CSV table of C-alpha atoms and ligand atoms in Angstrom, one decimal:
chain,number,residue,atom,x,y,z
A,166,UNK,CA,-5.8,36.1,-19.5
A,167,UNK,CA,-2.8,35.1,-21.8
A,168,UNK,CA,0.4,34.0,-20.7
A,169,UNK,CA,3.0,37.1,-20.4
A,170,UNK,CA,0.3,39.5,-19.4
A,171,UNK,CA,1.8,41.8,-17.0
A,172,UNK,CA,0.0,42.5,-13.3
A,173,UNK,CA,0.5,46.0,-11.8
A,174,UNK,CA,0.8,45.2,-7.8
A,175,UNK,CA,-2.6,45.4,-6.5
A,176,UNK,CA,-4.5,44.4,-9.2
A,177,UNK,CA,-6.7,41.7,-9.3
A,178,UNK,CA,-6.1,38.8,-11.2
A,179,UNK,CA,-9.1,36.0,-11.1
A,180,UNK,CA,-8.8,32.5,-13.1
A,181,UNK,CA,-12.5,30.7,-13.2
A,182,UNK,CA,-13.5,33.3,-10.8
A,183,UNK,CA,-10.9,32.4,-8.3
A,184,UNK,CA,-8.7,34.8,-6.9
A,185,UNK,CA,-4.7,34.2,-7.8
A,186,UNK,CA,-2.6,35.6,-5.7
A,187,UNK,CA,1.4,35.9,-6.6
A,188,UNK,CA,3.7,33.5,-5.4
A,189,UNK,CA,5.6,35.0,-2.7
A,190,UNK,CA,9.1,35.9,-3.4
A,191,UNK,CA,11.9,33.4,-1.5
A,192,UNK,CA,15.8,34.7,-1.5
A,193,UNK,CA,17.9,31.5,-0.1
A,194,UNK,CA,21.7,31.9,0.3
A,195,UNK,CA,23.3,28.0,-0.5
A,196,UNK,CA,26.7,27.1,0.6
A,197,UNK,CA,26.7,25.0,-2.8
A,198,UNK,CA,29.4,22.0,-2.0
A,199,UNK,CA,30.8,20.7,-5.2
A,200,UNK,CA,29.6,18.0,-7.7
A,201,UNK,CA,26.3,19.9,-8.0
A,202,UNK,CA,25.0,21.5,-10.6
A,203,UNK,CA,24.1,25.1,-10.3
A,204,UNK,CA,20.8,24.5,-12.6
A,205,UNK,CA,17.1,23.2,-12.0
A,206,UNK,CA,17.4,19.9,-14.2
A,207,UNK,CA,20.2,18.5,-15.4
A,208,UNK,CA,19.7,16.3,-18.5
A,209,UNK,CA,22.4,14.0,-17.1
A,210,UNK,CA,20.5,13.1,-14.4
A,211,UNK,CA,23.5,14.8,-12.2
A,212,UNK,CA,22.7,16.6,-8.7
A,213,UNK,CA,21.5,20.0,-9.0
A,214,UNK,CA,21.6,22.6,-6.3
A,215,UNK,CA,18.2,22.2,-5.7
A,216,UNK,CA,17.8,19.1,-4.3
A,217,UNK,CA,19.7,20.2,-1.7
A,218,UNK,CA,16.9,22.9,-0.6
A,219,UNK,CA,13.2,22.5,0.8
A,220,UNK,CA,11.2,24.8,-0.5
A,221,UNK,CA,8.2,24.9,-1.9
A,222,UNK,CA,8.6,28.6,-3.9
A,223,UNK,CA,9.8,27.4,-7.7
A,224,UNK,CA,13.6,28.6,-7.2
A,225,UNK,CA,16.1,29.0,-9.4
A,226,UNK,CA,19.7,30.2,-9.3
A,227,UNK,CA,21.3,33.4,-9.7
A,228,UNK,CA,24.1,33.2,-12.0
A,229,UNK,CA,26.3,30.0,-11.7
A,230,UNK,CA,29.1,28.0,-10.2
A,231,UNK,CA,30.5,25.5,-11.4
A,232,UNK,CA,30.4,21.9,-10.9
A,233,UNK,CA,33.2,21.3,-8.6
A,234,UNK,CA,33.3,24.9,-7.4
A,235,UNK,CA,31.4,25.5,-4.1
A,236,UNK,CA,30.6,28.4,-1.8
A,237,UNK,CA,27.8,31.3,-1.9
A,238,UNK,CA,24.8,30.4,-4.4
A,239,UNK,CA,21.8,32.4,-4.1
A,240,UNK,CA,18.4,30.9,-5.3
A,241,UNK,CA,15.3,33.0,-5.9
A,242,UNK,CA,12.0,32.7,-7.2
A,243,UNK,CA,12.3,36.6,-8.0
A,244,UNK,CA,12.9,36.8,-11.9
A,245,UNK,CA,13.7,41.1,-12.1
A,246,UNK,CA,15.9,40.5,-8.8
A,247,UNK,CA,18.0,37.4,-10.8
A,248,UNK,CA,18.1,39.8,-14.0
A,249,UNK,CA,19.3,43.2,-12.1
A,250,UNK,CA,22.2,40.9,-10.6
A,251,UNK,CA,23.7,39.1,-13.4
A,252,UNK,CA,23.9,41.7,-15.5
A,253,UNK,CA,26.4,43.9,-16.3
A,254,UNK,CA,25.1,47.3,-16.2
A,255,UNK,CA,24.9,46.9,-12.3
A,256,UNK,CA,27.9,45.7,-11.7
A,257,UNK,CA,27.1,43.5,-8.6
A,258,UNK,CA,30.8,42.2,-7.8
A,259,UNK,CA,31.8,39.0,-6.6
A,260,UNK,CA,34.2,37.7,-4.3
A,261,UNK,CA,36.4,34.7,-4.6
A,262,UNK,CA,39.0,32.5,-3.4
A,263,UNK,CA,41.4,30.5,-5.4
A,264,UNK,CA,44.0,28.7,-5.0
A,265,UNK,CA,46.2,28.3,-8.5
A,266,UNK,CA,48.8,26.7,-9.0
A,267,UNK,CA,52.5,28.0,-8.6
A,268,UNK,CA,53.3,31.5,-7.2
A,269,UNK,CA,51.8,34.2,-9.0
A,270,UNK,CA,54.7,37.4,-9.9
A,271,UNK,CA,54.2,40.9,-9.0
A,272,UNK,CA,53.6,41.3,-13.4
A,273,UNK,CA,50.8,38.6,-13.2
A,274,UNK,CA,48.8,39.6,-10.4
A,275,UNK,CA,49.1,43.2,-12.2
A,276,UNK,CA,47.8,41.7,-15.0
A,277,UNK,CA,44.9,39.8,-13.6
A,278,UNK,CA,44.0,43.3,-12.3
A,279,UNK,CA,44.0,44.7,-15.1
A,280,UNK,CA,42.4,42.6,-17.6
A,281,UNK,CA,43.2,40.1,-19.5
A,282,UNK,CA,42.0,38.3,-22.6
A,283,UNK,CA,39.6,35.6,-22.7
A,284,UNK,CA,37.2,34.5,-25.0
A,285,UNK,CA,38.8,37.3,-27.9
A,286,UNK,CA,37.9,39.8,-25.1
A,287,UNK,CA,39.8,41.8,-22.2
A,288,UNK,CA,38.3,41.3,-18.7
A,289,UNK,CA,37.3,44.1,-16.8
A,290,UNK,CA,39.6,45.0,-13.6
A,291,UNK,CA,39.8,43.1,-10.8
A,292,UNK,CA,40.3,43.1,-7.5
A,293,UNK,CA,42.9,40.5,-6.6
A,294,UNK,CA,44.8,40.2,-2.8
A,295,UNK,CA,47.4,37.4,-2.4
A,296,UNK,CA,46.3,35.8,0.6
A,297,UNK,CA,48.7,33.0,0.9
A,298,UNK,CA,50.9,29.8,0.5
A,299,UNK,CA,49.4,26.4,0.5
A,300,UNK,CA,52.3,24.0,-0.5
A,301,UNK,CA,53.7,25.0,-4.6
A,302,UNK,CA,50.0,26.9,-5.0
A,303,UNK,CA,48.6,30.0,-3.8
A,304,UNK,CA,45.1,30.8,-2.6
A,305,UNK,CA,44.2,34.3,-4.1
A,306,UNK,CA,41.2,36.6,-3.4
A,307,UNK,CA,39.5,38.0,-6.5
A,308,UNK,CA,36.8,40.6,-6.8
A,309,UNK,CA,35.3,40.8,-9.9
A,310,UNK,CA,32.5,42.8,-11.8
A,311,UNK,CA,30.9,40.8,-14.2
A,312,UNK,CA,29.9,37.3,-14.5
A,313,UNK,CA,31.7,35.6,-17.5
A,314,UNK,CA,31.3,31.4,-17.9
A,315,UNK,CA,34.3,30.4,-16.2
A,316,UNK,CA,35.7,34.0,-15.8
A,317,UNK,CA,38.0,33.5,-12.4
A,318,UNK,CA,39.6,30.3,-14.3
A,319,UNK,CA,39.9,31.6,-17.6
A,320,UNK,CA,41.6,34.4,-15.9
A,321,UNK,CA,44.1,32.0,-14.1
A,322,UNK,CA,44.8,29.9,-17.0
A,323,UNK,CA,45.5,33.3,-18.9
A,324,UNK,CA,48.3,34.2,-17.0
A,325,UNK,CA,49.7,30.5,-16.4
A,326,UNK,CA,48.5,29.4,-13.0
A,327,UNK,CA,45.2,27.2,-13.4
A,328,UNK,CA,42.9,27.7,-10.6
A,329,UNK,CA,42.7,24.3,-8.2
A,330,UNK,CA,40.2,25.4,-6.3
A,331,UNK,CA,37.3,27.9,-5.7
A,332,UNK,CA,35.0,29.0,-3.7
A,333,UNK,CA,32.5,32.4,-4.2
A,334,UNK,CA,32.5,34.0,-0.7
A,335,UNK,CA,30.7,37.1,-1.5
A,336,UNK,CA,27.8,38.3,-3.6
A,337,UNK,CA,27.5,42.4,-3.4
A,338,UNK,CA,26.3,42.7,0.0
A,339,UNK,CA,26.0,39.0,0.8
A,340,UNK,CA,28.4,36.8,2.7
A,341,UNK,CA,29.1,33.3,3.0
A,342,UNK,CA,30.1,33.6,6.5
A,343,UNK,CA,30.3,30.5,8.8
A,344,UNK,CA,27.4,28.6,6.5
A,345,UNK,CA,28.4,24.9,6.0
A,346,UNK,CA,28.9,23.4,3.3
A,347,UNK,CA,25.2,21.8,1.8
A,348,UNK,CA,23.4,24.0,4.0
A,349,UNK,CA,21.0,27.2,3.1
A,350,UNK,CA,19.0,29.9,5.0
A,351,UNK,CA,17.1,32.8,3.8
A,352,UNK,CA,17.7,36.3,3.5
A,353,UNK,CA,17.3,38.5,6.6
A,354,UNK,CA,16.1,41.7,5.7
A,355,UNK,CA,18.8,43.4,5.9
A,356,UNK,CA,19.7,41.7,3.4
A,357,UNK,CA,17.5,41.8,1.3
A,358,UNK,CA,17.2,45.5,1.2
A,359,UNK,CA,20.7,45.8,0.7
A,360,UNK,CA,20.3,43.5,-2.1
A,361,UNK,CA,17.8,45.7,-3.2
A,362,UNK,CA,19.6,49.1,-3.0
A,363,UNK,CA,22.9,47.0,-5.0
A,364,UNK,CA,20.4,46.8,-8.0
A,365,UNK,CA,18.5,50.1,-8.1
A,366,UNK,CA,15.5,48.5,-6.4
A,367,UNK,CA,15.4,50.0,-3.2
A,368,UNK,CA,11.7,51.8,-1.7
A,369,UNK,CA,11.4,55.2,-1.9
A,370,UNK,CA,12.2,57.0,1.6
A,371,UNK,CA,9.4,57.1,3.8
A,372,UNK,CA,8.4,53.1,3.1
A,373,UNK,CA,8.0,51.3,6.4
A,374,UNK,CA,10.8,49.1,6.9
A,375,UNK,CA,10.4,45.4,8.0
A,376,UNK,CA,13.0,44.0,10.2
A,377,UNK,CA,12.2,40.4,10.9
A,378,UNK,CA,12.2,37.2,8.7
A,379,UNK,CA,13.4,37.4,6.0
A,380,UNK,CA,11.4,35.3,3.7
A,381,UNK,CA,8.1,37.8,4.7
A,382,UNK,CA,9.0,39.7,1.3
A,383,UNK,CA,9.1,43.7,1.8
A,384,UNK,CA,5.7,44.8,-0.1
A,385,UNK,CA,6.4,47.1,-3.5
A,386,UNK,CA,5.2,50.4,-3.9
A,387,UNK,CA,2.6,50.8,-6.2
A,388,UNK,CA,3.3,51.4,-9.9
A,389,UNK,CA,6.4,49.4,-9.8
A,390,UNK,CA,6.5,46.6,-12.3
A,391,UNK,CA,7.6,42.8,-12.4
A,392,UNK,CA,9.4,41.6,-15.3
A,393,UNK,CA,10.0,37.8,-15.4
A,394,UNK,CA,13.4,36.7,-17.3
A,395,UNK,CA,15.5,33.8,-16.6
A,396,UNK,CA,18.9,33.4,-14.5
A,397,UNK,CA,21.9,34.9,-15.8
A,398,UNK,CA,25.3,33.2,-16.2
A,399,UNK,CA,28.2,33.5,-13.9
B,325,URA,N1,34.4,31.6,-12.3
B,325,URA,C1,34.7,30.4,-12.7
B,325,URA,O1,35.6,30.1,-13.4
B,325,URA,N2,33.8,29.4,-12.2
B,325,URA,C2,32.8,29.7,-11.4
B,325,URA,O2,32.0,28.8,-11.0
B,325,URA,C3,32.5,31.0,-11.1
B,325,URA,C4,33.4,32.0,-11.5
């Protein structure tokens, strides 16, 4: 068989006569601390996400933080699930806090929700809920709909208050909850079939439902096909 080939779910697929069987999808939720890397290698030999996970599955990250950012990361081995969610025709939105610097006006936060420029190009509208004082900055929560590089910051510099700090605290139907910092778990299934249903992959009605563990993937119906590309951007 070449490379690329595609398998329809219950097909057969033999190497020397020996039955392969598919890796077994894995959906971790990380509470990524910062000074990691939100990548599988890093050519400067820096910390990546990764080694901060056992697992055996060959994982990757959805989308990005950065660096020094921390909070909700997931990390999948599930290459059409990481595809659907980074990009934009489904919208996925993400939640984050920020604190920037100073005390936003009434006309920025207006215009944060609205849009503003970066990189040559408007930003689509936000969600963004002052949330409170911290000294001369302000922690803001901003929901937003696509996954620029450095969209939430880019977005604060634009209107003159640089973000200090952030964290990601939700991921369409996933929360950060009470997770430390450095820690992971996997998906319940709830979850997961939330996850599912936020990027057109739910079953049809009438599939039975799993309820427990999480990382015992919910089978596919037949006919429905894989398509392996590589992790988005955040
Ligand atoms: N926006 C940013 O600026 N940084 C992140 O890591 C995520 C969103």
């Amino acid at each position: 068989m070449h490379p690329g080939v595609t398998v329809d779910p219950g097909q057969r697929v033999t190497v020397d006569g020996k039955l392969v069987r598919p890796e077994e999808h894995v959906y971790i939720v990380l509470h990524k601390p910062a000074g990691y890397v939100s990548t599988v290698r890093d050519p400067r030999g820096r910390p990546t996400v990764l080694d901060l996970v056992r697992s055996d599955a060959r994982l990757f990250p959805v989308g990005r933080l950065d660096w020094d950012a921390t909070g909700l990361l997931l990390l999948t081995n599930d290459g059409e699930m990481a595809f659907r969610l980074t990009h934009p025709r489904f919208g996925v939105p993400r939640t984050y806090r920020a604190l920037v610097r100073g005390c936003p006006s009434p006309r920025a936060l207006a215009r944060l929700r609205r849009g503003v420029e970066v990189g040559g190009k408007p930003t689509a509208p936000a969600r963004v809920k002052v949330l409170g004082r911290e000294g001369n900055a302000t922690w803001l929560e901003i929901t937003v709909h696509e996954g620029r590089y450095h969209q939430v910051k880019l977005m604060g510099e634009a209107v003159g208050h640089p973000v200090l700090r952030l964290t990601r605290v939700r991921m369409g139907p996933l929360r950060l909850g009470r997770l430390p910092p450095g820690r992971f778990r996997h998906l319940t299934a709830r979850e997961l079939a939330a996850l599912r249903q936020a990027v057109d992959l739910a079953r049809p009605a009438g599939m039975v439902r799993q309820e427990t563990p999480a990382k015992a993937r919910i089978s596919r119906p037949r006919g429905e096909r894989h398509g392996e590309m590589g992790p988005g951007r955040d």
